[in-house]
Coordinates of N, CA and C in Angstrom, one line a residue:
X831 N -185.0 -60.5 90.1 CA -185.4 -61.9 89.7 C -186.9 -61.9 89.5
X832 N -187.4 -60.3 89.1 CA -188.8 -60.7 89.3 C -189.5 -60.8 87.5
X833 N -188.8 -61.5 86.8 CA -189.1 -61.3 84.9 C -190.0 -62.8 85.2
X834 N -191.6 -62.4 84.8 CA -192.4 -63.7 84.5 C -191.6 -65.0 83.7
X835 N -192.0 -66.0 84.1 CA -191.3 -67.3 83.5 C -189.9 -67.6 83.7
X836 N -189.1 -66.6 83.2 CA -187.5 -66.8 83.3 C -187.0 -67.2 84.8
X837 N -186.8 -68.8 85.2 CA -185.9 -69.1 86.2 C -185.2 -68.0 87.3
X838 N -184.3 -67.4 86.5 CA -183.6 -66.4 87.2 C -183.1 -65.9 86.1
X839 N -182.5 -64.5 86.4 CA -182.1 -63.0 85.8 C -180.7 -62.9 85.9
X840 N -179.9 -62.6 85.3 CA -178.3 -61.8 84.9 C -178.5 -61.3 86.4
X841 N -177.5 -61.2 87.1 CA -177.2 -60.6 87.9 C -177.9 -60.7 89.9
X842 N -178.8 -61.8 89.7 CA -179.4 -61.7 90.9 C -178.3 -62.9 91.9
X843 N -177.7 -64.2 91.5 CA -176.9 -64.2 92.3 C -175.4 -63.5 93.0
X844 N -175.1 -62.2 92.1 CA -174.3 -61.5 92.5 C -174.7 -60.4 93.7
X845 N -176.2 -59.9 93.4 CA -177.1 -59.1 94.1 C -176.8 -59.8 95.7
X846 N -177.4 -61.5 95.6 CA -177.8 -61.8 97.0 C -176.2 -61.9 97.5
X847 N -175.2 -62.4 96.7 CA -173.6 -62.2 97.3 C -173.4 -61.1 98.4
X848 N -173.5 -60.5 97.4 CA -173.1 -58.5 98.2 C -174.6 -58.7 99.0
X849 N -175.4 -58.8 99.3 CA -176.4 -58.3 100.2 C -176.0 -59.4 101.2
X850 N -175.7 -60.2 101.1 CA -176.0 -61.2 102.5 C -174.5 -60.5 103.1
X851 N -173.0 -60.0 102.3 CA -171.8 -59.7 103.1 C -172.5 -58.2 104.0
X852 N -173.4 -57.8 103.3 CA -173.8 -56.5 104.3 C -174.7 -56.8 105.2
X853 N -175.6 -57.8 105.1 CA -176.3 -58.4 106.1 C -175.5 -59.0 107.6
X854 N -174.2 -59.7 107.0 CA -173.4 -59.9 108.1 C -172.7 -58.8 108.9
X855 N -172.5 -57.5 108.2 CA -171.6 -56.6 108.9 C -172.5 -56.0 109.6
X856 N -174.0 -55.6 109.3 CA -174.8 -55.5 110.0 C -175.4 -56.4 111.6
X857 N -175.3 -57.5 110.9 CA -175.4 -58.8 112.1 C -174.2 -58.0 113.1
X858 N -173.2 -58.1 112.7 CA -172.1 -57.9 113.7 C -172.3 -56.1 114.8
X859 N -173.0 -55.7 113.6 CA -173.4 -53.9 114.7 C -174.2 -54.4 115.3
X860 N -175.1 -55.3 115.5 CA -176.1 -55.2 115.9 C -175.7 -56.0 117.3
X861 N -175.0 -56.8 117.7 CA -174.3 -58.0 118.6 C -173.5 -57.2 119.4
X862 N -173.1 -56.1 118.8 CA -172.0 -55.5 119.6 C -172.9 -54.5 120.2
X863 N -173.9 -54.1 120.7 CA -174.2 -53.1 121.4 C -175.7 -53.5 122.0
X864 N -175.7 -53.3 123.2 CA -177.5 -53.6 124.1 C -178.3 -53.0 123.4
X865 N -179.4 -54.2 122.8 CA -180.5 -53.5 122.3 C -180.0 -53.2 120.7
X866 N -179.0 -54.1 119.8 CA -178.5 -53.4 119.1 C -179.4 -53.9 117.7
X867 N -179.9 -53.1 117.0 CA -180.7 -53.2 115.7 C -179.8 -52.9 114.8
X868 N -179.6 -54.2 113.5 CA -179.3 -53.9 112.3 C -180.3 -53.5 111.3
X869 N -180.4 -52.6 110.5 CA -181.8 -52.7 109.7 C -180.7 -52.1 108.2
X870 N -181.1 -53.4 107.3 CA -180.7 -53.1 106.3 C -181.8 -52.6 104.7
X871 N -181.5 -51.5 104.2 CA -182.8 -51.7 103.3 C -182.0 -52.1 101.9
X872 N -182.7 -53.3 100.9 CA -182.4 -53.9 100.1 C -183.4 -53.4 98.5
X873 N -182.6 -54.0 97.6 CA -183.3 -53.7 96.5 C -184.4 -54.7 96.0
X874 N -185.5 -53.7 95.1 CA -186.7 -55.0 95.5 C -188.1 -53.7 95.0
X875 N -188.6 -53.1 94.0 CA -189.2 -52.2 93.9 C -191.2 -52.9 94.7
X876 N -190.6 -53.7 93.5 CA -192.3 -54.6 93.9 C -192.2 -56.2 94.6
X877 N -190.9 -56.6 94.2 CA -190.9 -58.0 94.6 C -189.8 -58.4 95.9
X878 N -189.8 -59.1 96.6 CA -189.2 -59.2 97.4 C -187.6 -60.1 97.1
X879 N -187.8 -60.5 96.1 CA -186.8 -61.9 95.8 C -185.3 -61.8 96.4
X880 N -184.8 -60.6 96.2 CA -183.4 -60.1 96.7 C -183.2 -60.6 98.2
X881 N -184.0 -59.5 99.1 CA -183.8 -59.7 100.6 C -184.9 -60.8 101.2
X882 N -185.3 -61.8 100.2 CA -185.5 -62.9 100.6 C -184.3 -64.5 100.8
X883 N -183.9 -64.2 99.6 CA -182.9 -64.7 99.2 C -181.7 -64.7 99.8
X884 N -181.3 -63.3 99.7 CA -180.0 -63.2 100.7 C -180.2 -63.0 101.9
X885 N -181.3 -63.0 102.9 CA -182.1 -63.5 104.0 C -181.5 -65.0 104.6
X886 N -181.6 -65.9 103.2 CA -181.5 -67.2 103.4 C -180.5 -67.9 103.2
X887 N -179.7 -67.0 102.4 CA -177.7 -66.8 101.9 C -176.9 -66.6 103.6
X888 N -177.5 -65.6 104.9 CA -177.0 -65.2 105.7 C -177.4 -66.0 106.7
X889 N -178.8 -66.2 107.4 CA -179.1 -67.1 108.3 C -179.2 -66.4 109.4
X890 N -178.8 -65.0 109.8 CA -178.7 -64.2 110.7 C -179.8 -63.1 111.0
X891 N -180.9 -63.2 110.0 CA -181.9 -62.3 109.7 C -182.9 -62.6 110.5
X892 N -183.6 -61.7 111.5 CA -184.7 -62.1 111.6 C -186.1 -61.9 111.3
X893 N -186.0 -60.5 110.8 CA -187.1 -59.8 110.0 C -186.8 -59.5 108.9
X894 N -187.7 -60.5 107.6 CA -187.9 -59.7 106.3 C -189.0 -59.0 106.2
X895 N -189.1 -57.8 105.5 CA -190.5 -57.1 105.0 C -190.4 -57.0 103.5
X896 N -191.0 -57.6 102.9 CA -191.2 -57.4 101.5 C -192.5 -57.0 101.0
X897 N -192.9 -56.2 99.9 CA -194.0 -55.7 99.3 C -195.5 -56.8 99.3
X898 N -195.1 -58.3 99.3 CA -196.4 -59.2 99.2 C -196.9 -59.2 100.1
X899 N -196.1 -59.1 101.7 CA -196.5 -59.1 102.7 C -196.8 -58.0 103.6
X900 N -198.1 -56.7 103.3 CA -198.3 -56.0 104.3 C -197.8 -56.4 105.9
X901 N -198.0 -55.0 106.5 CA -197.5 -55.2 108.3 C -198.4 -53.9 108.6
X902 N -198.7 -54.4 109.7 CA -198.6 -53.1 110.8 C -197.6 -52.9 111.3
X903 N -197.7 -51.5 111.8 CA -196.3 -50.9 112.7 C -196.8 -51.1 114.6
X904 N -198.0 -50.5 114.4 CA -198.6 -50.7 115.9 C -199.4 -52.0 116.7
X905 N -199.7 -51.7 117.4 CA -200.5 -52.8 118.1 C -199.6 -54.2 118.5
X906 N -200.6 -55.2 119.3 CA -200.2 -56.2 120.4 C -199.0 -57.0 118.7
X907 N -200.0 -57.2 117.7 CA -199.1 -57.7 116.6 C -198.8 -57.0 115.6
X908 N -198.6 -56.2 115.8 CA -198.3 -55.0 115.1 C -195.9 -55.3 114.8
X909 N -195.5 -54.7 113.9 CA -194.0 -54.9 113.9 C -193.4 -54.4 114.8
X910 N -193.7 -53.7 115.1 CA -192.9 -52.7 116.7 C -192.7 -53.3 118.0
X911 N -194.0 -53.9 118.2 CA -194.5 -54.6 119.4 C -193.6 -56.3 119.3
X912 N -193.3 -56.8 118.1 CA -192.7 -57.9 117.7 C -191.4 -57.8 117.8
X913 N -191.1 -56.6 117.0 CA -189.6 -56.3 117.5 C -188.9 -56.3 119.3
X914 N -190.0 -55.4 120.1 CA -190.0 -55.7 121.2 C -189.3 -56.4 121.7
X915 N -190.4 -57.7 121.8 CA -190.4 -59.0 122.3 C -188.9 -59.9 122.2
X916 N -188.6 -59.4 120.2 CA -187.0 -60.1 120.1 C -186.0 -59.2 121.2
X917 N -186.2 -58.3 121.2 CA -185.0 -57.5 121.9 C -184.8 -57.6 123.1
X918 N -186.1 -58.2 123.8 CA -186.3 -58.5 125.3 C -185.9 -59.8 125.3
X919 N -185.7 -60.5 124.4 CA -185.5 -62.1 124.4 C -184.2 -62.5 124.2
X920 N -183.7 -61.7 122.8 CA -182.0 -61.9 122.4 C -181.4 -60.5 122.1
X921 N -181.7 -59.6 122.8 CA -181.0 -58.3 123.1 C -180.2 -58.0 121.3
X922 N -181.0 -58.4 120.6 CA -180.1 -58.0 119.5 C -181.1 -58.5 118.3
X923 N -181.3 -57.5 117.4 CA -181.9 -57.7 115.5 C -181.3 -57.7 114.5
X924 N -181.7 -58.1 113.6 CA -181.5 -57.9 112.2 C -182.3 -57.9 111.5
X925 N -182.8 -56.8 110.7 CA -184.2 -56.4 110.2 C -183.5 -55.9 108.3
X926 N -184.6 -57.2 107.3 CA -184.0 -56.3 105.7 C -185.5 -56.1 105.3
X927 N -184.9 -54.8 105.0 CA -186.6 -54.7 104.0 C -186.1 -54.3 102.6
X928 N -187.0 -54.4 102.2 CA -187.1 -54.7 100.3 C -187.6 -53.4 100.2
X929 N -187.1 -52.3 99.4 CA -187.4 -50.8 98.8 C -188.7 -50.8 98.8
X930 N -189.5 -52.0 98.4 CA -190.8 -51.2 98.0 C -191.9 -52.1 99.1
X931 N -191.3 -52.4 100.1 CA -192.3 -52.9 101.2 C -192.9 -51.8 101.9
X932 N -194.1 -52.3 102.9 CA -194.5 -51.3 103.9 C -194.8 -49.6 103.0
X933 N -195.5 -49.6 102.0 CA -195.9 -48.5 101.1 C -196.8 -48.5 101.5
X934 N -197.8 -48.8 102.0 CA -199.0 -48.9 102.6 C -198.9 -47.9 103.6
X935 N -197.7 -47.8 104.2 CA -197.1 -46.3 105.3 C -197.0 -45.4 104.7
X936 N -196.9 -44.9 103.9 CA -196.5 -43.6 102.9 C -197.7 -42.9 103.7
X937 N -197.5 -41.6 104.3 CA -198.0 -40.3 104.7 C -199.0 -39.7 103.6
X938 N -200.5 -39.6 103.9 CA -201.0 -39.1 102.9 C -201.1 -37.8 102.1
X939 N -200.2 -36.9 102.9 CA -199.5 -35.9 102.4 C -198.1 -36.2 101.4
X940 N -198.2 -37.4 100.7 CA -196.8 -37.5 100.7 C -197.2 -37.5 99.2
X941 N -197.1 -37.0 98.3 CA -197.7 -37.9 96.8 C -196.3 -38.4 96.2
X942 N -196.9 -39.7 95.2 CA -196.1 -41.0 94.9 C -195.6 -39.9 93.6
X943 N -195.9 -39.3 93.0 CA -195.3 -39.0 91.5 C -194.1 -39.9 91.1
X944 N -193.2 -39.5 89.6 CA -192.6 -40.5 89.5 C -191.0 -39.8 89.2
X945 N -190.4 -41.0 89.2 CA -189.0 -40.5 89.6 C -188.3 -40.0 87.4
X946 N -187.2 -39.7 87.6 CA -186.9 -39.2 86.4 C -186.4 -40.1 85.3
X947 N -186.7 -41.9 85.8 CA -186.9 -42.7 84.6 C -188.3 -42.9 84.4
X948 N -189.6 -42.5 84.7 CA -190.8 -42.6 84.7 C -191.6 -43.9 85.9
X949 N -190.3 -44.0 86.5 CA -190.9 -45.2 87.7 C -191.7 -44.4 88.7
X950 N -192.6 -45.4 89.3 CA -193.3 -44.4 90.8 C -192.6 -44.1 91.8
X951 N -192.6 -43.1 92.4 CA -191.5 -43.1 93.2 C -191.7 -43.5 94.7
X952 N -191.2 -44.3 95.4 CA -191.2 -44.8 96.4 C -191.2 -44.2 97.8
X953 N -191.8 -44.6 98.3 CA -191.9 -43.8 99.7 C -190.8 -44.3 100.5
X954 N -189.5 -44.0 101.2 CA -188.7 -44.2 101.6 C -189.0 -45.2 102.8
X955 N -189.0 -46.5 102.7 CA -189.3 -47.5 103.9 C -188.4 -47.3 104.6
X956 N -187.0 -47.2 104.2 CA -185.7 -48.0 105.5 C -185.6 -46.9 106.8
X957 N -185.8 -45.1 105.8 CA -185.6 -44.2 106.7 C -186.8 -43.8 107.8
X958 N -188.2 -44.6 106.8 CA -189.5 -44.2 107.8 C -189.3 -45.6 109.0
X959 N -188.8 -46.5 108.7 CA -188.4 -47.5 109.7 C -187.7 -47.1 110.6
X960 N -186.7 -46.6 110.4 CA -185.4 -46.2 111.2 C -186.1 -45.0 112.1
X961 N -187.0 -44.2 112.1 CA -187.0 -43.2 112.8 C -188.7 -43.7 113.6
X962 N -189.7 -44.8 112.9 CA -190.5 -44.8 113.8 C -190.2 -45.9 114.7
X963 N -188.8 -46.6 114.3 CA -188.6 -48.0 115.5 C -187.6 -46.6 116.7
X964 N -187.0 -46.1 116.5 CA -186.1 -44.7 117.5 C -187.1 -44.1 118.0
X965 N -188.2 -44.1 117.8 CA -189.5 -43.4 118.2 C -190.3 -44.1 119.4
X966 N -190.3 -45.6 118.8 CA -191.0 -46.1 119.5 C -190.6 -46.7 120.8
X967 N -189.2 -47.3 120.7 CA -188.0 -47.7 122.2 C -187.6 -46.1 122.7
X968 N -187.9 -45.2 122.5 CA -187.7 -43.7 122.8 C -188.8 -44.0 123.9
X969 N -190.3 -43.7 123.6 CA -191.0 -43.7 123.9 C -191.3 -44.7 125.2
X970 N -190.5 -45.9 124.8 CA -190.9 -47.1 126.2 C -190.1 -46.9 127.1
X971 N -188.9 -45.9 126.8 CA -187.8 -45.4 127.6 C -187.0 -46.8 128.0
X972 N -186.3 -47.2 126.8 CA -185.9 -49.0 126.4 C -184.8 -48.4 125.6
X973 N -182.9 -48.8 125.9 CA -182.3 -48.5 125.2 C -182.6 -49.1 124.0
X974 N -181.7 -48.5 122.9 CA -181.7 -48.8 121.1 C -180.4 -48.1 120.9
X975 N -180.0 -49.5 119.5 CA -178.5 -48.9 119.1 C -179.1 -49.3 117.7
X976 N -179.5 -48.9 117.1 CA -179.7 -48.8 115.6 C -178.4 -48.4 114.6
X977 N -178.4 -49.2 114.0 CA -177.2 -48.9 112.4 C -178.4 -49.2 111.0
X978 N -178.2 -48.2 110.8 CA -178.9 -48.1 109.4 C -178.4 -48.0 108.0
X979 N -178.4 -49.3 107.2 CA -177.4 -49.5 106.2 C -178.3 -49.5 104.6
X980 N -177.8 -48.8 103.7 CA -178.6 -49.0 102.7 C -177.3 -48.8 101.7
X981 N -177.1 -50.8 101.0 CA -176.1 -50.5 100.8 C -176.4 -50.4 98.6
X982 N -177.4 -50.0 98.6 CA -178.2 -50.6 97.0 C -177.3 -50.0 96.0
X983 N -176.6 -49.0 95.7 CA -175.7 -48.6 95.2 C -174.1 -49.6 94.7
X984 N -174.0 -49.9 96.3 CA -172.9 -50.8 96.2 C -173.2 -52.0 95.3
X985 N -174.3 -52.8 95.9 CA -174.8 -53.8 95.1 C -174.7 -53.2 93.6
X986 N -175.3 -52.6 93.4 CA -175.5 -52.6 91.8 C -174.2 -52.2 91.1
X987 N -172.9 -51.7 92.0 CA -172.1 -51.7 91.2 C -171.0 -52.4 91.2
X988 N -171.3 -53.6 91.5 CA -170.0 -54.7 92.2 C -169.8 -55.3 90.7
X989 N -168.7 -56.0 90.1 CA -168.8 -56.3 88.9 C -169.6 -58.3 89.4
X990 N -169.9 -58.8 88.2 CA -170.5 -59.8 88.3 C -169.7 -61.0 89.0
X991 N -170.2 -62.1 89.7 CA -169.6 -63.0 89.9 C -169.2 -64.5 89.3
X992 N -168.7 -65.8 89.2 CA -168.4 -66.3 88.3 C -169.5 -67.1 87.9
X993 N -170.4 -67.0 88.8 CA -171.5 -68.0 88.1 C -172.1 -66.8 87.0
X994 N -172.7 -65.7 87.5 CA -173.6 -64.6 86.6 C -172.7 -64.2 85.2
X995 N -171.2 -64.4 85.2 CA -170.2 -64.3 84.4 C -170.6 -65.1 83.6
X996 N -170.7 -65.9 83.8 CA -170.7 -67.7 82.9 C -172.1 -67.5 82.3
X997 N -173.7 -67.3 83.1 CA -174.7 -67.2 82.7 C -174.6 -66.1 81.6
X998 N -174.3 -65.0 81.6 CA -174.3 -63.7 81.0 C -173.8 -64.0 79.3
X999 N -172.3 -65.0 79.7 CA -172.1 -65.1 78.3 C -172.7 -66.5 77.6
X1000 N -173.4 -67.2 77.9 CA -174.5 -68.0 77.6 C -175.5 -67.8 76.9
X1001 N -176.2 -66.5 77.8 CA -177.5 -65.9 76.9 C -177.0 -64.9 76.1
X1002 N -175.7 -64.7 76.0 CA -175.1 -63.3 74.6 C -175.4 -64.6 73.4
X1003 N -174.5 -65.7 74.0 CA -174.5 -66.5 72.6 C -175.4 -67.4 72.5
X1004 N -176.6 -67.6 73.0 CA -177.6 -67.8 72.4 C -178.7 -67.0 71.6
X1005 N -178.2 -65.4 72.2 CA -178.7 -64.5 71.9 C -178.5 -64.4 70.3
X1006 N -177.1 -64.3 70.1 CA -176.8 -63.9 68.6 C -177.0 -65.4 67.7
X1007 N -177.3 -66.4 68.3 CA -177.9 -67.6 67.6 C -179.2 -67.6 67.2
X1008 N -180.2 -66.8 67.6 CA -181.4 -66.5 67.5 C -181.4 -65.7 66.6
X1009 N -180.9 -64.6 66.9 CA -180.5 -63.8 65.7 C -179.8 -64.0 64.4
X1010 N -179.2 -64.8 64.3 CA -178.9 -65.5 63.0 C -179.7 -65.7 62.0
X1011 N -181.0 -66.7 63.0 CA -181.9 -67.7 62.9 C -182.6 -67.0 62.4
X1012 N -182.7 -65.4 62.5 CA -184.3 -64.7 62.5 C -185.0 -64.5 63.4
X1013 N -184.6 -64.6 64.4 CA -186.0 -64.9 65.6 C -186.1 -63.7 65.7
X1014 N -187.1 -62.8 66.3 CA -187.5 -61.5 66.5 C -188.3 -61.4 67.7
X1015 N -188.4 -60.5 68.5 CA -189.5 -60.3 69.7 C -189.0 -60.9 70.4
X1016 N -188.0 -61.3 71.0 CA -188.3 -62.7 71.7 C -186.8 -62.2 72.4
X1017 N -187.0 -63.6 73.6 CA -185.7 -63.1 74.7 C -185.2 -64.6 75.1
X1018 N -184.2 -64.8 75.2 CA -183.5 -66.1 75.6 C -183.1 -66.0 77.6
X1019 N -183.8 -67.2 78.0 CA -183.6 -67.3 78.9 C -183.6 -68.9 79.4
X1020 N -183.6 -69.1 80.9 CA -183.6 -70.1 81.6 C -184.7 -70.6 81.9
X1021 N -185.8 -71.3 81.5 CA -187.0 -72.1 82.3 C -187.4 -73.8 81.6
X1022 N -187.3 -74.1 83.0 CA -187.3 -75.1 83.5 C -185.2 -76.0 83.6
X1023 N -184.4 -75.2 83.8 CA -183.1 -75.6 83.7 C -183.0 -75.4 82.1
X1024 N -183.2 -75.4 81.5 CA -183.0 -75.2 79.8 C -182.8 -73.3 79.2
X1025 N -182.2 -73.1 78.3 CA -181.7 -72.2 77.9 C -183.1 -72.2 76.4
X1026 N -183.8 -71.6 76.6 CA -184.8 -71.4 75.5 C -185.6 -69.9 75.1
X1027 N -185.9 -69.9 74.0 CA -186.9 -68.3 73.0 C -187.7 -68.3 73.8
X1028 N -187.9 -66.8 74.4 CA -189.4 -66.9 74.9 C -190.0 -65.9 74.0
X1029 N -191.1 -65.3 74.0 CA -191.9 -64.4 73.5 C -191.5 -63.4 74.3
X1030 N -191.4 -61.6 74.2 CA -191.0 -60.8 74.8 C -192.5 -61.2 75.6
X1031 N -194.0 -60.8 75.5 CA -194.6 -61.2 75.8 C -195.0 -62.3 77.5
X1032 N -194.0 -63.4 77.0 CA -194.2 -63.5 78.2 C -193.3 -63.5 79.2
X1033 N -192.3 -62.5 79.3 CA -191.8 -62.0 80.5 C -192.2 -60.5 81.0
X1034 N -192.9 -60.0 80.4 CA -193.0 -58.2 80.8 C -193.8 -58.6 82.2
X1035 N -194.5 -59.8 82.4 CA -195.4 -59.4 83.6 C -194.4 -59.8 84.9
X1036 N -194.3 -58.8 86.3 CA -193.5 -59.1 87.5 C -193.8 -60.2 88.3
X1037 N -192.9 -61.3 88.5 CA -193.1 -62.8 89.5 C -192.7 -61.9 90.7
X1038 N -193.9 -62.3 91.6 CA -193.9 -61.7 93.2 C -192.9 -63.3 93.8
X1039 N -193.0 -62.8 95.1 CA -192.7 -63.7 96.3 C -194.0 -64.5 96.5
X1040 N -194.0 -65.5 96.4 CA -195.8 -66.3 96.6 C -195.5 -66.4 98.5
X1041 N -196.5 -65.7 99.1 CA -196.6 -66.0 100.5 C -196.8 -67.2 100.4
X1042 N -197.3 -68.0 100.3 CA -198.1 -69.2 100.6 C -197.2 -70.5 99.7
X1043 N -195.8 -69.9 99.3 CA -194.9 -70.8 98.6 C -193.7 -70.9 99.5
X1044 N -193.1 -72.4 99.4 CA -191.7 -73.0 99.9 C -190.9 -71.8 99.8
X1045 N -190.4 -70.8 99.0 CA -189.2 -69.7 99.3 C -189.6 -69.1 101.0
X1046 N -191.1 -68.3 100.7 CA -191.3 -67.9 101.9 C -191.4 -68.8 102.9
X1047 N -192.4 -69.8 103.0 CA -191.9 -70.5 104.3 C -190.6 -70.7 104.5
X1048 N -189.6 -71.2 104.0 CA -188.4 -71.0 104.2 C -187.9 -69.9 105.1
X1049 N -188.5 -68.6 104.8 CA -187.5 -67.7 105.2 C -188.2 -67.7 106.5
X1050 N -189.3 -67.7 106.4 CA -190.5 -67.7 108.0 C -189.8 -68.5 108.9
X1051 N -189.6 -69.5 108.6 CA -188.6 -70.2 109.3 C -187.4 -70.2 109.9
X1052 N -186.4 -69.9 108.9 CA -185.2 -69.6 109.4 C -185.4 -67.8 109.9
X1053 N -185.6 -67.1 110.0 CA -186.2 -65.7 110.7 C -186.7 -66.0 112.1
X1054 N -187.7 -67.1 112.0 CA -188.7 -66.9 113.1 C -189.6 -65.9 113.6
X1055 N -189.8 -65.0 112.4 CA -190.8 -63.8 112.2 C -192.1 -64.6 112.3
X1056 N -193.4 -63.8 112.7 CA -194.9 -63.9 112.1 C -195.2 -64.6 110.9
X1057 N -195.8 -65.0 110.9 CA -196.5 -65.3 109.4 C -197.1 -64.2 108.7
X1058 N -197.6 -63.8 109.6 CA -198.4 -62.3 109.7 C -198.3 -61.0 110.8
X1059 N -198.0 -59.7 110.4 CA -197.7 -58.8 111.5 C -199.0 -58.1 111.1
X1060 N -200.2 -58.5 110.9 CA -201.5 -57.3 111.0 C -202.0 -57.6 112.3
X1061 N -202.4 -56.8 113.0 CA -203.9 -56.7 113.9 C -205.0 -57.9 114.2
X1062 N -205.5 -57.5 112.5 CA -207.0 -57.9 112.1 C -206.6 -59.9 112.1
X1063 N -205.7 -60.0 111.8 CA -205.3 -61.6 111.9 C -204.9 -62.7 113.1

């Protein structure tokens, strides 16, 4: 959902469908065992929209990490230290991060080069999560039941659902109405509730997660996460 201007994208209510059913089966590993951590990693290169969204589809979450929002791992406010606190409090998490959050962790031995469609390639958040949160209750000598789910595959291959169904063939036949018309360059989408021509132009640029916007407080909210997990703040 992150295409400048366009409302929303083919396929992102189907996305947060399937992500919030794995957010729940993860809720449920996590309830069944002392100390039990769900950590799901979700699709999301730069933007957070996905596992914000289906965050807010499940209600069960209490840590999102998404790319707008750096974190620390260490310190008194640091994620680790937060996580903590929840485990000591309600003996149980649910933690989703977005693929391309916490990149700021990438190992400086690690180089970003790019993957084999010319994208950058990402520094694995879910697995560097999963092994420095087992590191860190290792270390306090604090049981941990971690399940570590990365379900992005499944998601992308689920067939659509009846709303994305219904949108999909909407913008075909507006599509080939345009094209009738002559229109060229241009892409049919949804903004402001309306089905209208944009300029290719103005969608190429990526719509973040606005911290400082109603989606996120929302999820601040229903999570009960930080506003902020740095140090320096």
């Amino acid at each position: 959902n992150d295409l400048s201007t366009i409302d929303k994208t083919f396929g992102f209510d189907t996305a947060i469908a399937e992500a919030a059913s794995v957010i729940e089966c993860a809720h449920v590993e996590a309830k069944g065992a002392p100390n039990g951590v769900g950590l799901v990693k979700i699709m999301g290169r730069t933007s957070g929209h996905i596992a914000v969204s289906a965050a807010l589809a499940n209600n069960d979450v209490n840590f999102v990490l998404i790319p707008e929002s750096p974190f620390d791992l260490h310190g008194e406010k640091g994620f680790l230290a937060v996580l903590e606190r929840r485990l000591k409090a309600s003996n149980h998490a649910v933690i989703i991060t977005a693929e391309g959050a916490g990149q700021e962790h990438r190992p400086s031995d690690d180089a970003a080069g790019t993957d084999p469609s010319g994208n950058v390639r990402l520094f694995d958040i879910g697995v560097f999560l999963k092994e420095e949160i087992e590191r860190y209750f290792k270390e306090k000598n604090m049981e941990l039941n971690l399940k570590y789910i990365d379900p992005s595959y499944i998601i992308r291959s689920v067939p659509a659902n009846a709303g994305d169904s219904i949108y999909c063939m909407l913008l075909g036949q507006y599509a080939v109405h345009a094209a009738m018309a002559g229109r060229t360059a241009m892409v049919v989408g949804l903004y402001g509730g309306d089905y209208v021509h944009l300029p290719l132009s103005a969608v190429t640029s990526r719509k973040k997660v606005d911290i400082n916007g109603t989606l996120w407080r929302a999820t601040l909210a229903a999570t009960g996460q930080p506003a902020v997990m740095r140090n320096e703040s």
